[in-house]
Coordinates of C-alpha atoms in Angstrom, one line a residue:
X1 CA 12.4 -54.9 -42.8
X2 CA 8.5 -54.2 -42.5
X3 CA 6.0 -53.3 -39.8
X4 CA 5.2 -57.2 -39.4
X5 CA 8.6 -58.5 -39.1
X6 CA 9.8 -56.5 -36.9
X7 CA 6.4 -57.3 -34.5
X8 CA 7.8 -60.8 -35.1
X9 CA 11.0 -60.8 -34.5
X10 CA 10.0 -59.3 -30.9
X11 CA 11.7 -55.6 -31.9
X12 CA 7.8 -54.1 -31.4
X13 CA 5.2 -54.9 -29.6
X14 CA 1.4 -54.6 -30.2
X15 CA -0.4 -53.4 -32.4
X16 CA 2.3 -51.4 -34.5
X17 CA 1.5 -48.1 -33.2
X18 CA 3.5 -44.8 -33.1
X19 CA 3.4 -46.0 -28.8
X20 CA 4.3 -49.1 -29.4
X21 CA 8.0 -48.5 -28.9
X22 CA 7.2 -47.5 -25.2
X23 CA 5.7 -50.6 -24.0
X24 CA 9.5 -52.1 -24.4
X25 CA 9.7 -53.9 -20.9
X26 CA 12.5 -54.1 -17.9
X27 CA 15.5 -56.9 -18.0
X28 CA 16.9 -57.3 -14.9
X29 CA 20.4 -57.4 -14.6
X30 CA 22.0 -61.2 -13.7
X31 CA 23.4 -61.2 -10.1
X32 CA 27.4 -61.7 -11.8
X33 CA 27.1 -58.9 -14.2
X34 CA 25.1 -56.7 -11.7
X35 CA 27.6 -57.0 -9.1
X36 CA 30.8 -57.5 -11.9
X37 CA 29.4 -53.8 -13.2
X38 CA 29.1 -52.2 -9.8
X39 CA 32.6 -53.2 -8.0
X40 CA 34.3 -52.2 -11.5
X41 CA 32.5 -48.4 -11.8
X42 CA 32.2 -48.1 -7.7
X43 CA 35.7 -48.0 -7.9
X44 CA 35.8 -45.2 -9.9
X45 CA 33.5 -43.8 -7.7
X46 CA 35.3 -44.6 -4.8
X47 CA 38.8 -43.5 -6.1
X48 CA 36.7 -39.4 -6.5
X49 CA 34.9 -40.0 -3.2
X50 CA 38.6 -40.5 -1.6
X51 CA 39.8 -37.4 -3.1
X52 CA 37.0 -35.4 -2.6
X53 CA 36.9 -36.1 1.0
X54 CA 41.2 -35.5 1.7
X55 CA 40.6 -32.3 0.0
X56 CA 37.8 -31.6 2.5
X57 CA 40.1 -32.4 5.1
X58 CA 42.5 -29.8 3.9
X59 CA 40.0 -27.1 3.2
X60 CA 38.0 -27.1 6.1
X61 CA 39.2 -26.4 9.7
X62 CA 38.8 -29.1 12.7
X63 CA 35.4 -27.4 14.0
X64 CA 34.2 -27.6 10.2
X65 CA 34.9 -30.9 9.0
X66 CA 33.3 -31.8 12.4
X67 CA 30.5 -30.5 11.6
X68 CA 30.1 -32.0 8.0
X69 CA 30.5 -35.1 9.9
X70 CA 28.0 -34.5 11.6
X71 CA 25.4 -33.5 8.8
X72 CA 26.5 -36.5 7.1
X73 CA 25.1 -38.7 9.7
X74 CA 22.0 -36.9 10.3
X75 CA 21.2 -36.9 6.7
X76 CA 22.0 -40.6 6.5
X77 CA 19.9 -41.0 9.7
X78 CA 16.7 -38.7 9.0
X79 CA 16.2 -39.4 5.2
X80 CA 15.0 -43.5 6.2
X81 CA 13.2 -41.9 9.5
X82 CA 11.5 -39.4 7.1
X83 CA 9.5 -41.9 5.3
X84 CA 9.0 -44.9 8.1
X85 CA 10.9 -47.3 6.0
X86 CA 8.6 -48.5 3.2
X87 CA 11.0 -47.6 0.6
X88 CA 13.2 -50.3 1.6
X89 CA 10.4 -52.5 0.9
X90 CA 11.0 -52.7 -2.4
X91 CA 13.9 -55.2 -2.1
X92 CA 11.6 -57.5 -0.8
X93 CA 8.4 -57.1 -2.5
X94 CA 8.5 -55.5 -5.8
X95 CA 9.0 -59.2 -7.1
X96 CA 5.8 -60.0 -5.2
X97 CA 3.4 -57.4 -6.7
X98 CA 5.3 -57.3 -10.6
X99 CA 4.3 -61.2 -10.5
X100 CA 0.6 -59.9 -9.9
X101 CA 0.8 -56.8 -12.0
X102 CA 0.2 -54.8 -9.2
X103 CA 3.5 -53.3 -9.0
X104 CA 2.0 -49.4 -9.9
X105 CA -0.1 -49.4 -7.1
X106 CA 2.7 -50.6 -5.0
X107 CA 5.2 -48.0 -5.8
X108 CA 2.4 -45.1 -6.1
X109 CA 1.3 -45.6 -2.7
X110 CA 4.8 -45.3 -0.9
X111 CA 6.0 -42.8 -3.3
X112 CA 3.0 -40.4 -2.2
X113 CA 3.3 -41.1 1.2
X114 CA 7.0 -40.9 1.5
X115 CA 6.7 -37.8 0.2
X116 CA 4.1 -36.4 2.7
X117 CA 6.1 -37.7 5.4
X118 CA 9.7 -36.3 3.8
X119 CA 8.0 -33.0 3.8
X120 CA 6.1 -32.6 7.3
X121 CA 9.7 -33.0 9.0
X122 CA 11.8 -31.0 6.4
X123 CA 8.9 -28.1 7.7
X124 CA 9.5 -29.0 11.1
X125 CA 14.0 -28.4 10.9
X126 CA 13.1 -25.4 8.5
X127 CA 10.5 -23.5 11.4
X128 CA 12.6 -24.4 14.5
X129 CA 16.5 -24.4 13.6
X130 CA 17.9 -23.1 16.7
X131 CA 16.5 -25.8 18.9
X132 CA 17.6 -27.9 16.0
X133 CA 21.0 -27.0 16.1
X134 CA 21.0 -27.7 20.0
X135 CA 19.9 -31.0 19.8
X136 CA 22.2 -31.6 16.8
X137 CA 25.2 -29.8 17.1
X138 CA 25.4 -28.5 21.6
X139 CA 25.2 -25.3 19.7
X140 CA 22.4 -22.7 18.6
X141 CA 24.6 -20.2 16.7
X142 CA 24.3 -23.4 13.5
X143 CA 20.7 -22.2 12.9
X144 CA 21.5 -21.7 9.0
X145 CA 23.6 -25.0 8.7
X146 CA 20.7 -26.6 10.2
X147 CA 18.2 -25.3 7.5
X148 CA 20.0 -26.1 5.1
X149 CA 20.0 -29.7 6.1
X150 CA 15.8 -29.6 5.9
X151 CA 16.3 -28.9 2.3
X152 CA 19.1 -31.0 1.6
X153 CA 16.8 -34.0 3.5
X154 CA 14.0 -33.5 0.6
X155 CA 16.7 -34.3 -2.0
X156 CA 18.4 -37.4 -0.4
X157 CA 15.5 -38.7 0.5
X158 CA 14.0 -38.8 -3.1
X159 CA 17.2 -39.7 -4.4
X160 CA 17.3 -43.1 -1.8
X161 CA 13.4 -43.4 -2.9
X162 CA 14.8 -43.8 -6.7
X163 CA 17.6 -46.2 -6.2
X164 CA 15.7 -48.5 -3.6
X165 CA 12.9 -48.9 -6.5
X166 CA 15.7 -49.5 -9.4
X167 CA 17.3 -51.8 -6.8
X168 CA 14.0 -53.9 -7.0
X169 CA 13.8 -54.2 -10.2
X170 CA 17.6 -55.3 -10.4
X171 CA 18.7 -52.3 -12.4
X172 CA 22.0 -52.6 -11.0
X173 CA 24.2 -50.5 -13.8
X174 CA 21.7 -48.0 -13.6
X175 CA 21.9 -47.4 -9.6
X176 CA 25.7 -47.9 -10.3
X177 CA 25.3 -44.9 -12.8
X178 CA 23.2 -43.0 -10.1
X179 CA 26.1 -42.9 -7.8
X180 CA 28.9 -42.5 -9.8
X181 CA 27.2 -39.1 -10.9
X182 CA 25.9 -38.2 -7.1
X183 CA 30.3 -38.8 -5.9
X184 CA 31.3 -37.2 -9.1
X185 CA 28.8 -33.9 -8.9
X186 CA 29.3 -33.9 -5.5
X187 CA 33.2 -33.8 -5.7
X188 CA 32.7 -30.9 -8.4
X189 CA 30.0 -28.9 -6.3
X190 CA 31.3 -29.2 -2.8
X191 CA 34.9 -28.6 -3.6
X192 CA 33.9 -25.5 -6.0
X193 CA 31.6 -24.0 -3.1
X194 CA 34.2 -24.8 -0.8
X195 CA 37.2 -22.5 -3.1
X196 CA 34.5 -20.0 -3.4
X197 CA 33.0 -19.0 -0.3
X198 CA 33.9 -19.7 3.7
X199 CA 30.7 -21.0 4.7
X200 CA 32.6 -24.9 5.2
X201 CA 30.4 -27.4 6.1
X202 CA 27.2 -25.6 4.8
X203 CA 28.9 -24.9 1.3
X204 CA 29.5 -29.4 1.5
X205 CA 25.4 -29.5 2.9
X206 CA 24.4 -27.4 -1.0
X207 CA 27.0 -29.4 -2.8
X208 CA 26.1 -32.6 -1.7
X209 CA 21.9 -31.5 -2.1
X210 CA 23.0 -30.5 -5.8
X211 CA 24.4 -33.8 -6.3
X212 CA 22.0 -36.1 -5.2
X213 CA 19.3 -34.1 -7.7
X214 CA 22.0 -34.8 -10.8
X215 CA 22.7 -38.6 -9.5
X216 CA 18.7 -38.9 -9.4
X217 CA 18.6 -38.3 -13.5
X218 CA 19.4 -41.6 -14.7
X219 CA 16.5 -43.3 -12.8
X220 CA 14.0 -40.8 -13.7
X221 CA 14.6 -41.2 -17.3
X222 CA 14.7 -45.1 -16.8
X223 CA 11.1 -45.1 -15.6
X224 CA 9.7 -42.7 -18.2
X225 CA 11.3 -44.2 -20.5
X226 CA 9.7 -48.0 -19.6
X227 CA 6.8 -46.5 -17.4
X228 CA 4.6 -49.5 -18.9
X229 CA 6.6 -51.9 -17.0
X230 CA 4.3 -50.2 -14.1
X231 CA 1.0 -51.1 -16.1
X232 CA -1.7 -52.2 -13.6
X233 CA -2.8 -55.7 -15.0
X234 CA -3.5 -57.8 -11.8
X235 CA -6.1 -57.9 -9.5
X236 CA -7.0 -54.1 -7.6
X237 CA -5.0 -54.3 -4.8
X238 CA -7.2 -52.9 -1.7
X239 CA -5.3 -51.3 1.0
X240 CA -6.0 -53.7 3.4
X241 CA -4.0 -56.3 1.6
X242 CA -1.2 -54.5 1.0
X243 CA -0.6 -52.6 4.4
X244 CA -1.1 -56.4 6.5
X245 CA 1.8 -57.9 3.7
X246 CA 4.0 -55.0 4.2
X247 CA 3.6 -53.2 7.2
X248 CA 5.5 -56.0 9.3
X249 CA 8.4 -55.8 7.3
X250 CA 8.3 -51.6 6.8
X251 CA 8.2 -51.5 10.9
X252 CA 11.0 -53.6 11.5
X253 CA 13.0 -52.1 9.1
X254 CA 12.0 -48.6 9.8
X255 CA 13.7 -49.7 13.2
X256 CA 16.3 -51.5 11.9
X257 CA 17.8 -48.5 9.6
X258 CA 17.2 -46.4 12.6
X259 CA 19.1 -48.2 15.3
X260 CA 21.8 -48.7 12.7
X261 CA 22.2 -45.2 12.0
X262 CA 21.5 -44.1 15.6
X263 CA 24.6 -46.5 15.9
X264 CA 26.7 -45.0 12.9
X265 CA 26.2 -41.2 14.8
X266 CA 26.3 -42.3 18.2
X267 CA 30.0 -42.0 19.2
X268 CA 30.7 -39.1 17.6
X269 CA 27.6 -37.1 19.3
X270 CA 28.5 -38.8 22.2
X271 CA 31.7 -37.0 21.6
X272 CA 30.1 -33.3 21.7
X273 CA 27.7 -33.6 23.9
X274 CA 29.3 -36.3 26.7
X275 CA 32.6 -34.5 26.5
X276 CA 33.9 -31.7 29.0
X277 CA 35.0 -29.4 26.7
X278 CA 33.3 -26.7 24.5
X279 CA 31.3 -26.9 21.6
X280 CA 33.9 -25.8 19.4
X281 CA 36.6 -28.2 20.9
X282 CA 34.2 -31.4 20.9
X283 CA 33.4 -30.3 17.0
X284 CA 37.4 -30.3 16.2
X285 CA 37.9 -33.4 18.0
X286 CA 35.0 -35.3 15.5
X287 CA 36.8 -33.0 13.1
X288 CA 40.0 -35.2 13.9
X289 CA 37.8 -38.4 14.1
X290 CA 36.8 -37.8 10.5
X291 CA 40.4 -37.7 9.1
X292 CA 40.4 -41.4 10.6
X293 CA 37.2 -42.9 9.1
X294 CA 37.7 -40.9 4.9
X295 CA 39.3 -44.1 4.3
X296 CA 37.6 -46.8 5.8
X297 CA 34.0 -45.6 5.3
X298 CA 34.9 -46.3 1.7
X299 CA 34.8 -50.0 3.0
X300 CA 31.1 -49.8 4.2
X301 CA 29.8 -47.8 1.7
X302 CA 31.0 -50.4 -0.9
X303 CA 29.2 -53.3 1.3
X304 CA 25.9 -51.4 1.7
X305 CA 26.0 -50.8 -1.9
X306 CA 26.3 -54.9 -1.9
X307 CA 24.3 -55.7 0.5
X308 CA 21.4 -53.8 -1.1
X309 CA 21.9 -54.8 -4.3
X310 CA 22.5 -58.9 -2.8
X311 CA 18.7 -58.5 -1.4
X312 CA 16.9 -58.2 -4.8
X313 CA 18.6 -61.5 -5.8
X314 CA 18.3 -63.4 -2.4
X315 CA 14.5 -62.2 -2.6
X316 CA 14.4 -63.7 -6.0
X317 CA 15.4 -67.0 -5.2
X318 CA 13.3 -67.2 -2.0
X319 CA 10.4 -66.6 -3.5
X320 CA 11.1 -68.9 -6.3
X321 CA 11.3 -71.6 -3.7
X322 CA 15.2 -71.9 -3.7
X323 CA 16.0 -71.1 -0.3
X324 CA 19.6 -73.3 -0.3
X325 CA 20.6 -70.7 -3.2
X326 CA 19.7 -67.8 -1.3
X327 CA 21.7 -68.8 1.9
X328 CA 24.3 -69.5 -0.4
X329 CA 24.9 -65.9 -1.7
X330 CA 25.3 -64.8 1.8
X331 CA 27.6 -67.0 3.2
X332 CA 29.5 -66.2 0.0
X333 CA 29.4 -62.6 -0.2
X334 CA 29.9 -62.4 3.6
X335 CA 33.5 -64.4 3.4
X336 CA 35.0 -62.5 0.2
X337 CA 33.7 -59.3 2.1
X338 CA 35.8 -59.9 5.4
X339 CA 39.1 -61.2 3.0
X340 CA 38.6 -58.7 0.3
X341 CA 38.2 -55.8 2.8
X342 CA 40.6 -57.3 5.3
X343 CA 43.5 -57.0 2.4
X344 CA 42.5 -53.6 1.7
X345 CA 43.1 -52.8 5.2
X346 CA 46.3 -53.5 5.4
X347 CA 46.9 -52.0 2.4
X348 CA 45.5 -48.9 4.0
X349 CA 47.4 -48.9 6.9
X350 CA 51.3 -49.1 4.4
X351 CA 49.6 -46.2 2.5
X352 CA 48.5 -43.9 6.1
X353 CA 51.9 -42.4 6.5
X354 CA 51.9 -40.8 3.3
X355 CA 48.0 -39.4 3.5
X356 CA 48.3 -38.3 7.0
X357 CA 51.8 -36.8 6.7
X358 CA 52.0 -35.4 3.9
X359 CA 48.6 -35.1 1.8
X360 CA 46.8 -34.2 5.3
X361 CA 50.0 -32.3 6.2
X362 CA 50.4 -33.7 9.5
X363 CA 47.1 -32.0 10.7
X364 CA 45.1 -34.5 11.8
X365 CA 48.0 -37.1 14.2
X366 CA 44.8 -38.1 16.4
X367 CA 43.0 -39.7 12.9
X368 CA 45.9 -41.6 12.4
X369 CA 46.2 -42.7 16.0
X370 CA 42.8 -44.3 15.6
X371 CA 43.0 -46.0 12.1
X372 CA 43.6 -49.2 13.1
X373 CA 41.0 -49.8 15.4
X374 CA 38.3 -47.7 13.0
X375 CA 39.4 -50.2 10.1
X376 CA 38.6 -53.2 12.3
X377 CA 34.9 -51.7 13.4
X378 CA 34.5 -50.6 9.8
X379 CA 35.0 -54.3 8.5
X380 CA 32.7 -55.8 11.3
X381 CA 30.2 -52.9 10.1
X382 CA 30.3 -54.2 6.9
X383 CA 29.7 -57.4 8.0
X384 CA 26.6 -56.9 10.1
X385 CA 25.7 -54.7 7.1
X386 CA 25.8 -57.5 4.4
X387 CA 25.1 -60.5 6.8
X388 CA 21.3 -59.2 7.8
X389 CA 20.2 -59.5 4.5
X390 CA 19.3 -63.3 4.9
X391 CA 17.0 -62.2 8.3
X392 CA 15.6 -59.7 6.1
X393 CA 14.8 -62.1 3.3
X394 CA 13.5 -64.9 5.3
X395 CA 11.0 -62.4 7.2
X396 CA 12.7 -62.5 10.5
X397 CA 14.1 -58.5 9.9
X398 CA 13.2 -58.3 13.6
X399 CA 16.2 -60.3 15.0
X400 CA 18.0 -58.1 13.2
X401 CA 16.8 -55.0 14.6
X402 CA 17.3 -56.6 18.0
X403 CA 21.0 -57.2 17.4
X404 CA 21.4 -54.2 16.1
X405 CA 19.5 -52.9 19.5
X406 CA 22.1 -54.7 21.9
X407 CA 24.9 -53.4 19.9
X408 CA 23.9 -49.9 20.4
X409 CA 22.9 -50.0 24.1
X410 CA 26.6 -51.7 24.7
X411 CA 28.2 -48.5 22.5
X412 CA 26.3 -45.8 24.5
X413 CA 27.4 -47.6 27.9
X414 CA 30.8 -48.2 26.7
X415 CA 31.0 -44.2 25.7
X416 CA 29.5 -43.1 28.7
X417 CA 32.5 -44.8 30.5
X418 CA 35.4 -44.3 28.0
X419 CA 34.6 -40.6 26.8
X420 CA 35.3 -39.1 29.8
X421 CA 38.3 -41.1 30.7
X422 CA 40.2 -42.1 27.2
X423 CA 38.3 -38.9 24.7
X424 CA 38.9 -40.0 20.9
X425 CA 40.4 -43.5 21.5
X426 CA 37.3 -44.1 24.0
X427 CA 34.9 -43.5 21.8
X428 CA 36.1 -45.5 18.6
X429 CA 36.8 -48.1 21.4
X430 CA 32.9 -48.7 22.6
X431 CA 32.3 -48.7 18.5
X432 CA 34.4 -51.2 17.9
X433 CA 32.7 -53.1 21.0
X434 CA 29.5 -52.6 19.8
X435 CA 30.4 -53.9 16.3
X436 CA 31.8 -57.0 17.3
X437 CA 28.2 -58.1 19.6
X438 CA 26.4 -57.4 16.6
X439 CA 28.3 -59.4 13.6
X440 CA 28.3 -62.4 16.4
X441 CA 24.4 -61.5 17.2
X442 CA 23.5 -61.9 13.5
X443 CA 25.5 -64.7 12.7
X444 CA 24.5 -66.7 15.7
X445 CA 20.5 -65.2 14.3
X446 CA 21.1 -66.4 10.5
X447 CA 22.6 -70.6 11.8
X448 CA 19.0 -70.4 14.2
X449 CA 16.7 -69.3 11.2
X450 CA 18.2 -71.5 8.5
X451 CA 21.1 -70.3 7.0
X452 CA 24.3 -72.3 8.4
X453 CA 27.2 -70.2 9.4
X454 CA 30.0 -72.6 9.1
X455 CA 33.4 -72.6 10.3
X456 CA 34.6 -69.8 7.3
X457 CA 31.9 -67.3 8.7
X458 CA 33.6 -67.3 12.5
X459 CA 37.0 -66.6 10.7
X460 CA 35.7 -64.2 8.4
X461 CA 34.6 -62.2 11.9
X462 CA 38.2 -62.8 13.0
X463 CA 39.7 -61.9 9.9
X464 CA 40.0 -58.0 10.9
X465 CA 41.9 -58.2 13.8
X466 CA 44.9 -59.0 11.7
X467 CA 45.3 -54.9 11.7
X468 CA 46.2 -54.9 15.3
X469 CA 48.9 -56.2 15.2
X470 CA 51.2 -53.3 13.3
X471 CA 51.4 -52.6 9.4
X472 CA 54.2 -55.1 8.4
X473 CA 53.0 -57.9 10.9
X474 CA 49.3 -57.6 9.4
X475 CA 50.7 -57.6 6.0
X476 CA 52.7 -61.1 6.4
X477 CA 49.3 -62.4 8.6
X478 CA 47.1 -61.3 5.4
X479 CA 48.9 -63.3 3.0
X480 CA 48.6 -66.2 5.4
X481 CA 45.1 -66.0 5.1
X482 CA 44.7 -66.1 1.5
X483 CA 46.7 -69.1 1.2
X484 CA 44.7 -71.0 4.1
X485 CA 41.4 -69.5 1.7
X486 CA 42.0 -70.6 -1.6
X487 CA 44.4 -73.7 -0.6
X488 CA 41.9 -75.2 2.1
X489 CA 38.6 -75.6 2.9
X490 CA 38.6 -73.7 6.3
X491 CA 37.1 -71.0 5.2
X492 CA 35.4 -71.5 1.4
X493 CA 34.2 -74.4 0.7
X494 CA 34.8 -76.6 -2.2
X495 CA 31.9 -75.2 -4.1
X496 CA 32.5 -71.5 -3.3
X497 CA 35.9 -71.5 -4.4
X498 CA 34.9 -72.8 -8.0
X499 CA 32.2 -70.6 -8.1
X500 CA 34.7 -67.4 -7.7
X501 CA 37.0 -69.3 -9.9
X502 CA 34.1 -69.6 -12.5
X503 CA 32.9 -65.9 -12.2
X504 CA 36.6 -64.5 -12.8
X505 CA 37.0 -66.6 -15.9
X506 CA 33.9 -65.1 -17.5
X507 CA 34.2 -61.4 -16.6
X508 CA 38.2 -62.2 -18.0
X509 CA 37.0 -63.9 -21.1
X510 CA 34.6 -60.8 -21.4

């Protein structure tokens, strides 16, 4: 076939030049095959993440796994603080600028100064570790842990930066792809460094660093490989414009991620520094808390990975004028969520005997003691998680940094009470309590600003509570509640159910 043809037939573009096969452009991924790829490889992803973290359990003592805990939420909390937020702005308004060809100057701009910002408070851990590891950890002997978390911060932090922007520009299989490297490197590297030397939750810190460089591969190549979808062809886009369209949003979020994470970490550093025992011992007893949550932190991390890949979408539609489609994918999401997760609950809870009595070899009876209650919190997370995307989309991302706000303030209080008196079971306790005002907060926020929760969403909140009530009772309740699903209208409607039924006959057909 010749040169012309082939210019034609839309295989080249321009002028037939050697570069003409870089200006190939983007295709987003549709929303069913985006989300249809990620659930299928997440749980691949998943199923190593599960197994890497039981063989942390086993190779690490209570005081270390405690610790890991710990950097895990710090990491998780500094990496958004680092760069103030305007990352997660590209959910909402990458879409905005591409339409204007002023996308390039969008994602320059934050990408310079998330850096800046990234590595100012890297410097600042690095210089002062010891008062670091007080304020972190009730304990200043973790001075090299606590370096090793400044370096690990630069590498999360770029690798969040990379799958925000491919978020945005509804690359799901590639974010997919970014993760299922990061859990599978991660397995290989913190497990290996874990056999090979007895440094515990600082060999974990360089293993999960290492990772998130491999995971960010696939996204780097992505934009090379189509950096002319970044073309400037719009309009200049003067500061001034862009930091009054954005800077609303990148506050409120910057707030948002960090009352949510300050919410995530709260309990268990209420735990060492509000109990009345040592360092060492409060350390062990997150240690213990850990065991609880390998399991169902699997549930939230597969409904932020929806929720942030639902936002893109949602964004889509709203600015496209279809609002009603929008509000749709949320209520929809937010009711297979709370049924889908619900059922894996009580699936967790016939499995626990077996992984805490004999994978965990009976090490860790206080995790199991606490199961039940840390799946229930872990579904409302998820549903807070998932559920704030409409306040998000519809500019009102302030609302949902106010629930989030009440939520925490009633944790802290409740763990300032229960620590003390209950320990462990206290602290998972004021979570749980603090979960349940915010999934009613945001609900109650999303029928106010347009998007009607009907009766479904209330029982969708409900749903969890089902794994109170024992493993065998909770079983028989869970299959109650997928008949009343699919053979009423109480909880999906009409519509919803044939759109499930639609999607699962085309990804079968397929």
């Amino acid at each position: 076939m010749s040169s012309a043809s082939k210019t034609r037939n839309g295989l080249l573009t321009g002028s037939g030049s050697p570069k003409t096969e870089s200006k190939r452009q983007l295709v987003s991924d549709s929303i069913a095959t985006g989300l249809f790829f990620a659930l299928v490889l997440t749980v691949g992803q998943r199923v190593i993440g599960f197994g890497r973290g039981i063989l942390f359990c086993r190779l690490m003592t209570d005081q270390q796994l405690g610790q890991w805990s710990m950097v895990w939420s710090y990491l998780m909390l500094l990496a958004p603080l680092a760069v103030l937020g305007l990352p997660g702005c590209f959910g909402k308004y990458s879409e905005y600028y591409r339409q204007r060809g002023q996308l390039r100057t969008f994602v320059f701009r934050i990408a310079w100064i998330s850096a800046i910002t990234t590595c100012l408070l890297a410097t600042l851990i690095f210089l002062f570790p010891e008062t670091v590891s007080w304020i972190l950890f009730r304990d200043t002997t973790q001075a090299s842990l606590t370096r090793w978390i400044a370096v690990a911060l630069v590498f999360v932090t770029a690798s969040n930066f990379l799958s925000c922007l491919m978020e945005s520009l509804r690359q799901v299989r590639t974010v997919t792809l970014m993760r299922f490297l990061t859990g599978v490197v991660f397995a290989i590297a913190g497990v290996g460094l874990l056999y090979a030397t007895a440094s515990g939750s600082t060999a974990t810190t360089i293993g999960f660093s290492v990772a998130c460089l491999v995971g960010s591969v696939p996204a780097v190549w992505i934009l090379w490989r189509y950096r002319d979808t970044f073309t400037h062809s719009g309009d200049q886009l003067t500061h001034r414009s862009m930091w009054q369209k954005i800077a609303p949003f990148a506050i409120w979020l910057w707030a948002a991620n960090l009352l949510n994470n300050l919410f995530e970490v709260s309990d268990r550093y209420m735990l060492i520094h509000w109990s009345n025992t040592s360092p060492e011992l409060a350390q062990g007893s997150v240690g213990q808390y850990h065991s609880g949550r390998v399991v169902p932190l699997l549930l939230v991390s597969v409904a932020a990975m929806l929720a942030s890949l639902l936002m893109p979408y949602m964004s889509e539609a709203w600015e496209s004028g279809k609002k009603a489609v929008a509000q749709r994918q949320l209520n929809w999401t937010v009711k297979l969520v709370s049924l889908g997760f619900t059922v894996g609950g009580v699936l967790i809870l016939m499995l626990s005997p077996i992984l805490f009595d004999t994978i965990l070899q009976g090490r860790y009876n206080d995790g199991l003691a606490v199961l039940p209650l840390t799946l229930v919190y872990c579904i409302w997370f998820s549903l807070h998680t998932v559920g704030q995307d409409y306040l998000w989309v519809a500019e009102k991302g302030k609302w949902a940094t106010a629930a989030t706000g009440i939520g925490l303030i009633v944790n802290l209080a409740m763990n300032v009470i229960l620590i003390p008196w209950l320990g462990l079971m206290g602290a998972v306790m004021a979570t749980a309590a603090g979960n349940i005002v915010i999934v009613l907060a945001m609900f109650t926020l999303n029928h106010l600003f347009g998007c009607k929760t009907d009766l479904g969403i209330w029982l969708s909140a409900a749903m969890p509570l089902i794994l109170l009530l024992g493993t065998w009772p909770a079983a028989f309740a869970a299959g109650v509640l997928a008949l009343v699903c699919f053979g009423t209208n109480w909880v999906f409607t009409a519509d919803e159910k044939a759109d499930v039924y639609r999607i699962v006959r085309e990804k079968l057909s397929r």
